[in-house]
Coordinates of N, CA and C in Angstrom, one line a residue:
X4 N -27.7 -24.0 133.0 CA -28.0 -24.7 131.8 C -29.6 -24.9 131.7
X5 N -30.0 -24.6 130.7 CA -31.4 -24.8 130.6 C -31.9 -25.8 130.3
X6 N -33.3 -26.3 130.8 CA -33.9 -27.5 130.4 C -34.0 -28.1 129.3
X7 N -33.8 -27.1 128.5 CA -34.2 -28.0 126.5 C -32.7 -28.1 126.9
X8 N -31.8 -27.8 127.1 CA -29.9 -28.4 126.7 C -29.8 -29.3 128.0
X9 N -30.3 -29.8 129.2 CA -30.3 -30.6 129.8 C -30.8 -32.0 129.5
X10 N -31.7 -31.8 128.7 CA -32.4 -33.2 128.0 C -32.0 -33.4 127.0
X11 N -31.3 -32.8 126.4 CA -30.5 -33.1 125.1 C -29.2 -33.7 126.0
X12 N -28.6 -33.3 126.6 CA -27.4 -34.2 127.3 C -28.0 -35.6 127.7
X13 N -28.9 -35.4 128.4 CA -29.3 -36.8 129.1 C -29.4 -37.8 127.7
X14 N -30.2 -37.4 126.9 CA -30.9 -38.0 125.5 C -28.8 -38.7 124.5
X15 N -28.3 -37.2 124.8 CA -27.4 -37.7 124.0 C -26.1 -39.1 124.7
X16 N -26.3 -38.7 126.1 CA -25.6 -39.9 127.1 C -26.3 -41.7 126.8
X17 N -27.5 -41.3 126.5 CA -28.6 -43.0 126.0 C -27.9 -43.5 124.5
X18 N -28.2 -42.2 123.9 CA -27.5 -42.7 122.6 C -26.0 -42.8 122.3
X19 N -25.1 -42.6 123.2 CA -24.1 -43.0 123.0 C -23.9 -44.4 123.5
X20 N -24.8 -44.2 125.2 CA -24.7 -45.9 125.3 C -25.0 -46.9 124.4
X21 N -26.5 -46.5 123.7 CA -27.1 -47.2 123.0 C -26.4 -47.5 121.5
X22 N -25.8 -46.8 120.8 CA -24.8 -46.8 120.0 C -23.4 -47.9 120.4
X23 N -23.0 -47.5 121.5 CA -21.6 -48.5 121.7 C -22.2 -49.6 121.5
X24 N -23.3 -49.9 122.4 CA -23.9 -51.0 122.9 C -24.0 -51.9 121.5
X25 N -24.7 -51.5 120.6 CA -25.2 -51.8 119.3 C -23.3 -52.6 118.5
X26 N -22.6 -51.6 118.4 CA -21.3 -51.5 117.4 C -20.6 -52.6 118.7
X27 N -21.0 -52.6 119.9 CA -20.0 -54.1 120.5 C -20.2 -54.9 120.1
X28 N -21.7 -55.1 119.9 CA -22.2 -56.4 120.3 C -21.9 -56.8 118.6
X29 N -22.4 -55.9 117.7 CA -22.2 -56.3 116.0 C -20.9 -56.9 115.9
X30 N -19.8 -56.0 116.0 CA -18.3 -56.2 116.0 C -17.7 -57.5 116.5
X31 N -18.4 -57.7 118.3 CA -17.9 -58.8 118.8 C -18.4 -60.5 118.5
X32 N -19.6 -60.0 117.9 CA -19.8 -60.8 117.2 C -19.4 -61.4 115.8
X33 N -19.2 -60.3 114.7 CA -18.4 -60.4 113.8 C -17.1 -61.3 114.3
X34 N -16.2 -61.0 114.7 CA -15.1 -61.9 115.3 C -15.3 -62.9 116.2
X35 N -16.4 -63.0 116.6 CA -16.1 -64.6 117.4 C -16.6 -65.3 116.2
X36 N -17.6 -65.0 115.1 CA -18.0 -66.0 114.3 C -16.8 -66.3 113.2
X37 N -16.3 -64.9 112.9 CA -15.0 -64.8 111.8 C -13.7 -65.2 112.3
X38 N -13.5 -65.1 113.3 CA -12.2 -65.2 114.2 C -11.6 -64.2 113.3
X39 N -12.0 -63.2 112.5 CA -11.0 -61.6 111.8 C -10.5 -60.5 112.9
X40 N -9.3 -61.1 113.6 CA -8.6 -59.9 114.6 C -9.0 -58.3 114.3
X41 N -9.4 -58.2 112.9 CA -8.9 -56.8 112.3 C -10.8 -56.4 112.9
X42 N -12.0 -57.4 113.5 CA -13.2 -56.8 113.9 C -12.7 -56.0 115.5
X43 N -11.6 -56.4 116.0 CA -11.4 -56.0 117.6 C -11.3 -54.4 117.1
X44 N -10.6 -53.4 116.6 CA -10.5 -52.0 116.3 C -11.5 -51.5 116.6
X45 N -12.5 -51.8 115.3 CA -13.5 -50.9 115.4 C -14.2 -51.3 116.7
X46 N -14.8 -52.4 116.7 CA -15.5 -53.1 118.2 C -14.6 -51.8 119.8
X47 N -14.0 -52.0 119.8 CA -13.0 -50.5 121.0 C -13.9 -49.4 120.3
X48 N -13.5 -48.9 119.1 CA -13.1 -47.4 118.9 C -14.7 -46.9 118.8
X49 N -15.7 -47.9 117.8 CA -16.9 -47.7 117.7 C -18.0 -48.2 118.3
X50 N -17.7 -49.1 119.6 CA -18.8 -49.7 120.6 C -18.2 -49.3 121.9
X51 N -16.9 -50.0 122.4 CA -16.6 -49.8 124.1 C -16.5 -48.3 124.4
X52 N -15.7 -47.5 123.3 CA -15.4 -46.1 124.0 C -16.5 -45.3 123.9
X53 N -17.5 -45.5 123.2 CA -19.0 -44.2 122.9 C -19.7 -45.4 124.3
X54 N -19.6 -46.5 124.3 CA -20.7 -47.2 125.4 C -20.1 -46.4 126.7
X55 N -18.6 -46.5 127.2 CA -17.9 -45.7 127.8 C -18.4 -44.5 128.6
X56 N -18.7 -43.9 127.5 CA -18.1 -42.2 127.3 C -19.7 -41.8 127.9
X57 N -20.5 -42.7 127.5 CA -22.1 -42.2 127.6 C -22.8 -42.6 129.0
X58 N -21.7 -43.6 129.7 CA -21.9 -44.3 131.2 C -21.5 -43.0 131.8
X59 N -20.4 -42.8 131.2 CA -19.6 -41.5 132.4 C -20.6 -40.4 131.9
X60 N -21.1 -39.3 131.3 CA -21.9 -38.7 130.8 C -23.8 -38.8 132.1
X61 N -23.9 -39.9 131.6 CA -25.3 -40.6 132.5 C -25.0 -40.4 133.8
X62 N -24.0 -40.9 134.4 CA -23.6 -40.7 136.0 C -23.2 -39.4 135.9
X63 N -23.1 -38.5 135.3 CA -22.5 -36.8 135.4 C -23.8 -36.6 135.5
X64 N -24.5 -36.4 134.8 CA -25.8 -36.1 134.9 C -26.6 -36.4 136.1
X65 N -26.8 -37.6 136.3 CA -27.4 -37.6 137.7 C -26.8 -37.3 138.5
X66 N -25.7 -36.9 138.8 CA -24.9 -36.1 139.8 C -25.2 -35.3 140.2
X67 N -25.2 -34.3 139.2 CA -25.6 -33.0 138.7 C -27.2 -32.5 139.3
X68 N -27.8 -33.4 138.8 CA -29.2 -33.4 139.0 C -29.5 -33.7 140.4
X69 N -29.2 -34.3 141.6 CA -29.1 -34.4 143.1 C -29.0 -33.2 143.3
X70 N -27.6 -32.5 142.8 CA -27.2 -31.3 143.8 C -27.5 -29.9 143.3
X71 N -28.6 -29.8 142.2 CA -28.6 -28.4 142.0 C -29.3 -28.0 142.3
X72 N -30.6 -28.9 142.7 CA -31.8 -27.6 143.3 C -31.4 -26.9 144.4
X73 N -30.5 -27.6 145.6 CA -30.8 -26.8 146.7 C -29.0 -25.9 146.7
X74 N -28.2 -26.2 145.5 CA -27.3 -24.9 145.1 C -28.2 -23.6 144.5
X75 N -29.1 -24.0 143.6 CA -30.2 -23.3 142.9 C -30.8 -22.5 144.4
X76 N -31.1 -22.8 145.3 CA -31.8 -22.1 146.2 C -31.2 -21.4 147.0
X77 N -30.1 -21.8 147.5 CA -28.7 -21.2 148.4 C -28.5 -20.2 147.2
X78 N -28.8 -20.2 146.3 CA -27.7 -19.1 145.3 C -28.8 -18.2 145.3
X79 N -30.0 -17.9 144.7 CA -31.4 -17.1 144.8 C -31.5 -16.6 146.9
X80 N -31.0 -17.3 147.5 CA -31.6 -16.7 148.9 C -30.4 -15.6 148.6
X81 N -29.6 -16.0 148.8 CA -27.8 -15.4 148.5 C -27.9 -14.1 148.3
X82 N -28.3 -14.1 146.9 CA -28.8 -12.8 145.8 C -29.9 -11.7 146.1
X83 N -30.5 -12.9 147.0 CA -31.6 -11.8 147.3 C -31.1 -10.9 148.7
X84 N -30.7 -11.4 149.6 CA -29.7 -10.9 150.4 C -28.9 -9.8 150.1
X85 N -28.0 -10.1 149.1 CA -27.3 -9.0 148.3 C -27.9 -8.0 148.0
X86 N -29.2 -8.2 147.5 CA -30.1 -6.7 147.4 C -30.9 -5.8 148.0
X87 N -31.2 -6.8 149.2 CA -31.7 -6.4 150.1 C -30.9 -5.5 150.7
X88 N -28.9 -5.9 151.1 CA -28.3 -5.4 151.2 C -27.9 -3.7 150.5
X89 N -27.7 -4.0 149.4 CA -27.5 -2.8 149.0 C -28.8 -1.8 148.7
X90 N -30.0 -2.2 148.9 CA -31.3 -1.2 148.8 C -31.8 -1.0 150.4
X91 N -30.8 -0.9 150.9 CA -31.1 -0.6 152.9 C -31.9 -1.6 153.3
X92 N -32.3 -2.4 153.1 CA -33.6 -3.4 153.8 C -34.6 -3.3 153.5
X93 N -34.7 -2.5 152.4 CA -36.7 -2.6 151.9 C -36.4 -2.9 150.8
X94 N -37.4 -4.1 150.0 CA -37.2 -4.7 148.5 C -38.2 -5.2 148.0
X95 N -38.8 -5.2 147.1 CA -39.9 -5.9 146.3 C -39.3 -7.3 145.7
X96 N -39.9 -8.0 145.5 CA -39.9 -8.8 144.0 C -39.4 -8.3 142.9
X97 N -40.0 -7.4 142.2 CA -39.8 -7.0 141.0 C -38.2 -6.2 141.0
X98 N -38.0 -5.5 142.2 CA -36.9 -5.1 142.1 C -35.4 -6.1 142.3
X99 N -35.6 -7.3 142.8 CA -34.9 -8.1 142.8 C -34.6 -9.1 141.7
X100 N -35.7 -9.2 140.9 CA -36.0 -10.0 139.2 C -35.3 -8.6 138.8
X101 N -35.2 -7.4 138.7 CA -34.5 -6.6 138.2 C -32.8 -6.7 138.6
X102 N -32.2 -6.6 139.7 CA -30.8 -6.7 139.9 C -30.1 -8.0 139.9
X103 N -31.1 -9.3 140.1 CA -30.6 -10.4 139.7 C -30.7 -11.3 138.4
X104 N -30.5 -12.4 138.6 CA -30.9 -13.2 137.4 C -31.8 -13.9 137.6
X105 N -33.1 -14.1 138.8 CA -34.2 -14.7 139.0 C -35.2 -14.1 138.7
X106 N -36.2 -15.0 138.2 CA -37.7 -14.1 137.5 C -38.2 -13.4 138.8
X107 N -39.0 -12.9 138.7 CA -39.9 -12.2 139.5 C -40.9 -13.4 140.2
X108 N -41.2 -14.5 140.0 CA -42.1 -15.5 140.6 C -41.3 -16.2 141.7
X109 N -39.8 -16.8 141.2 CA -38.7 -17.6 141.9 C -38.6 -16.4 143.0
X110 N -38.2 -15.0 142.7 CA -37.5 -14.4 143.6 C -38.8 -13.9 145.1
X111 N -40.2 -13.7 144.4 CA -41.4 -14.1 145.1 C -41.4 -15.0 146.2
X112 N -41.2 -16.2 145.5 CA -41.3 -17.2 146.5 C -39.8 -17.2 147.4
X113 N -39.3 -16.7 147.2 CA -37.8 -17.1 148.2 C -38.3 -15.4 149.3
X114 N -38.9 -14.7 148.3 CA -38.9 -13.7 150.0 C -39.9 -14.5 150.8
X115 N -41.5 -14.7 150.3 CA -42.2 -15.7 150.8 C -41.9 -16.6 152.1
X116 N -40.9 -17.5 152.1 CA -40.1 -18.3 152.2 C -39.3 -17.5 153.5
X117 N -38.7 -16.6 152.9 CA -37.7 -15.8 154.3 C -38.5 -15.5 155.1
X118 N -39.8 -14.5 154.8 CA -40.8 -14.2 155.5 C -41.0 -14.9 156.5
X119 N -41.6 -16.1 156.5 CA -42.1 -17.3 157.0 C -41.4 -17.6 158.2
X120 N -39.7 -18.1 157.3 CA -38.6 -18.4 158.3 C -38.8 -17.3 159.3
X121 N -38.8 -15.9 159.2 CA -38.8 -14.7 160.0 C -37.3 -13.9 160.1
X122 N -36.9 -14.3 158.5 CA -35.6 -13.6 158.3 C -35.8 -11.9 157.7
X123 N -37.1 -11.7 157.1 CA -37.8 -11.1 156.8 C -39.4 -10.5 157.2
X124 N -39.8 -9.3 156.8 CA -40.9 -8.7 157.2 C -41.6 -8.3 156.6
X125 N -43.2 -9.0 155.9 CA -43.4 -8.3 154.8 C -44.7 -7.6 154.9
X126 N -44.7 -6.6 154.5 CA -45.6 -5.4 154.6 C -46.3 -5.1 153.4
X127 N -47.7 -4.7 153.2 CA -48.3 -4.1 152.1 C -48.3 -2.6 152.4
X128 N -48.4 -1.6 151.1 CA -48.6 -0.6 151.8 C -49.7 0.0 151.3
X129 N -50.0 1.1 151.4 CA -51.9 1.9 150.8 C -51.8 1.4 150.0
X130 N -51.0 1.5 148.9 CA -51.6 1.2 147.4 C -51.2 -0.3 147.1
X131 N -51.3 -1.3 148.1 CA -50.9 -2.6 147.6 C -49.8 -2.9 146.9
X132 N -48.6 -2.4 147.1 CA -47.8 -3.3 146.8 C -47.0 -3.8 147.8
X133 N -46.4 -4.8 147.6 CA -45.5 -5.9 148.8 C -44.4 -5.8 148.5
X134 N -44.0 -5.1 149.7 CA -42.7 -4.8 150.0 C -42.1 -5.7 151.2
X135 N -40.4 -6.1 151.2 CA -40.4 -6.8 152.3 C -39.3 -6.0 152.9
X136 N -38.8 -6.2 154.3 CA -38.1 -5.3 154.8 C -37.2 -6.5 155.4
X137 N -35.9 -6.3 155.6 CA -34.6 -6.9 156.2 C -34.4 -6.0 157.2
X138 N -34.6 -6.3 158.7 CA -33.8 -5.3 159.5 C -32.7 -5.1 159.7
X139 N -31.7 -6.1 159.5 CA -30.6 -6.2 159.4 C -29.6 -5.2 159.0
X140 N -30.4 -5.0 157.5 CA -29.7 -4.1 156.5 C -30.1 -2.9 156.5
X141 N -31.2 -2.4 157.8 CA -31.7 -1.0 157.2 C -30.8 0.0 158.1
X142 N -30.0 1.3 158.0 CA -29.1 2.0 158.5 C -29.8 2.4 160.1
X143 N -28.8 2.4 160.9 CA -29.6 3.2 162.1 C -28.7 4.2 162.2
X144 N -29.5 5.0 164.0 CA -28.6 6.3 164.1 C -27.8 6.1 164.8
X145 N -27.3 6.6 164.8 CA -25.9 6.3 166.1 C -25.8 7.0 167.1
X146 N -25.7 6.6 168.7 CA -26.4 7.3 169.6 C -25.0 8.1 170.1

């Protein structure tokens, strides 16, 4: 989900609260001053259930928001793995923004990152580019 449609949820979870919020309090008030049973309907249908709906919405959201970066990161090491896999153990950046769905900067910093850990090995070559190498994945001979 992208950022402009994540803030529109968040935005739209306020205004629902803020909305019930508004239509309880009008309604419930309308009938304690009128004592008109017929203000209780709308007061449910047009305050409690959108106040409701926007509580549950709010708490989905920050749920959501706890646990996706480091799904977001496990999924990008994951992928990059995958490629590394299937290109024998030697892989760029660019070639990995190519076979996955991470830009070239994200998938940068995650070899970066492996490098460091020492799950990876990263090499320049004459002409400057950075290549990183998985030993894991690269074929050997068989004796």
């Amino acid at each position: 989900m992208s950022n402009r449609r994540k803030e529109q949820h968040r935005k739209s979870a306020g205004a629902s609260i803020t909305t019930g919020l508004v239509f309880t309090l009008a309604f419930g008030l309308a009938w304690s001053v009128t004592g008109i049973w017929a203000f209780i309907f709308p007061m449910f249908f047009a305050g409690v259930l959108p106040l409701l709906e926007g509580i549950r919405r709010s708490l989905v959201y920050q749920q959501r928001a706890k646990i996706t970066p480091r799904d977001d990161e496990a999924l990008g090491e994951k992928q990059v793995l995958q490629t590394a896999k299937a290109e024998k153990g030697l892989i760029t950046p660019t070639l990995v923004a190519l076979k996955t769905d991470l830009t070239i900067e994200k998938a940068e910093k995650i070899l970066e990152g492996m490098a460091q850990k020492g799950y990876a090995v990263m090499h320049v070559n004459d002409n400057g580019r950075i290549e990183y190498e998985f030993p894991e994945f690269i074929p050997r001979l068989e004796d």
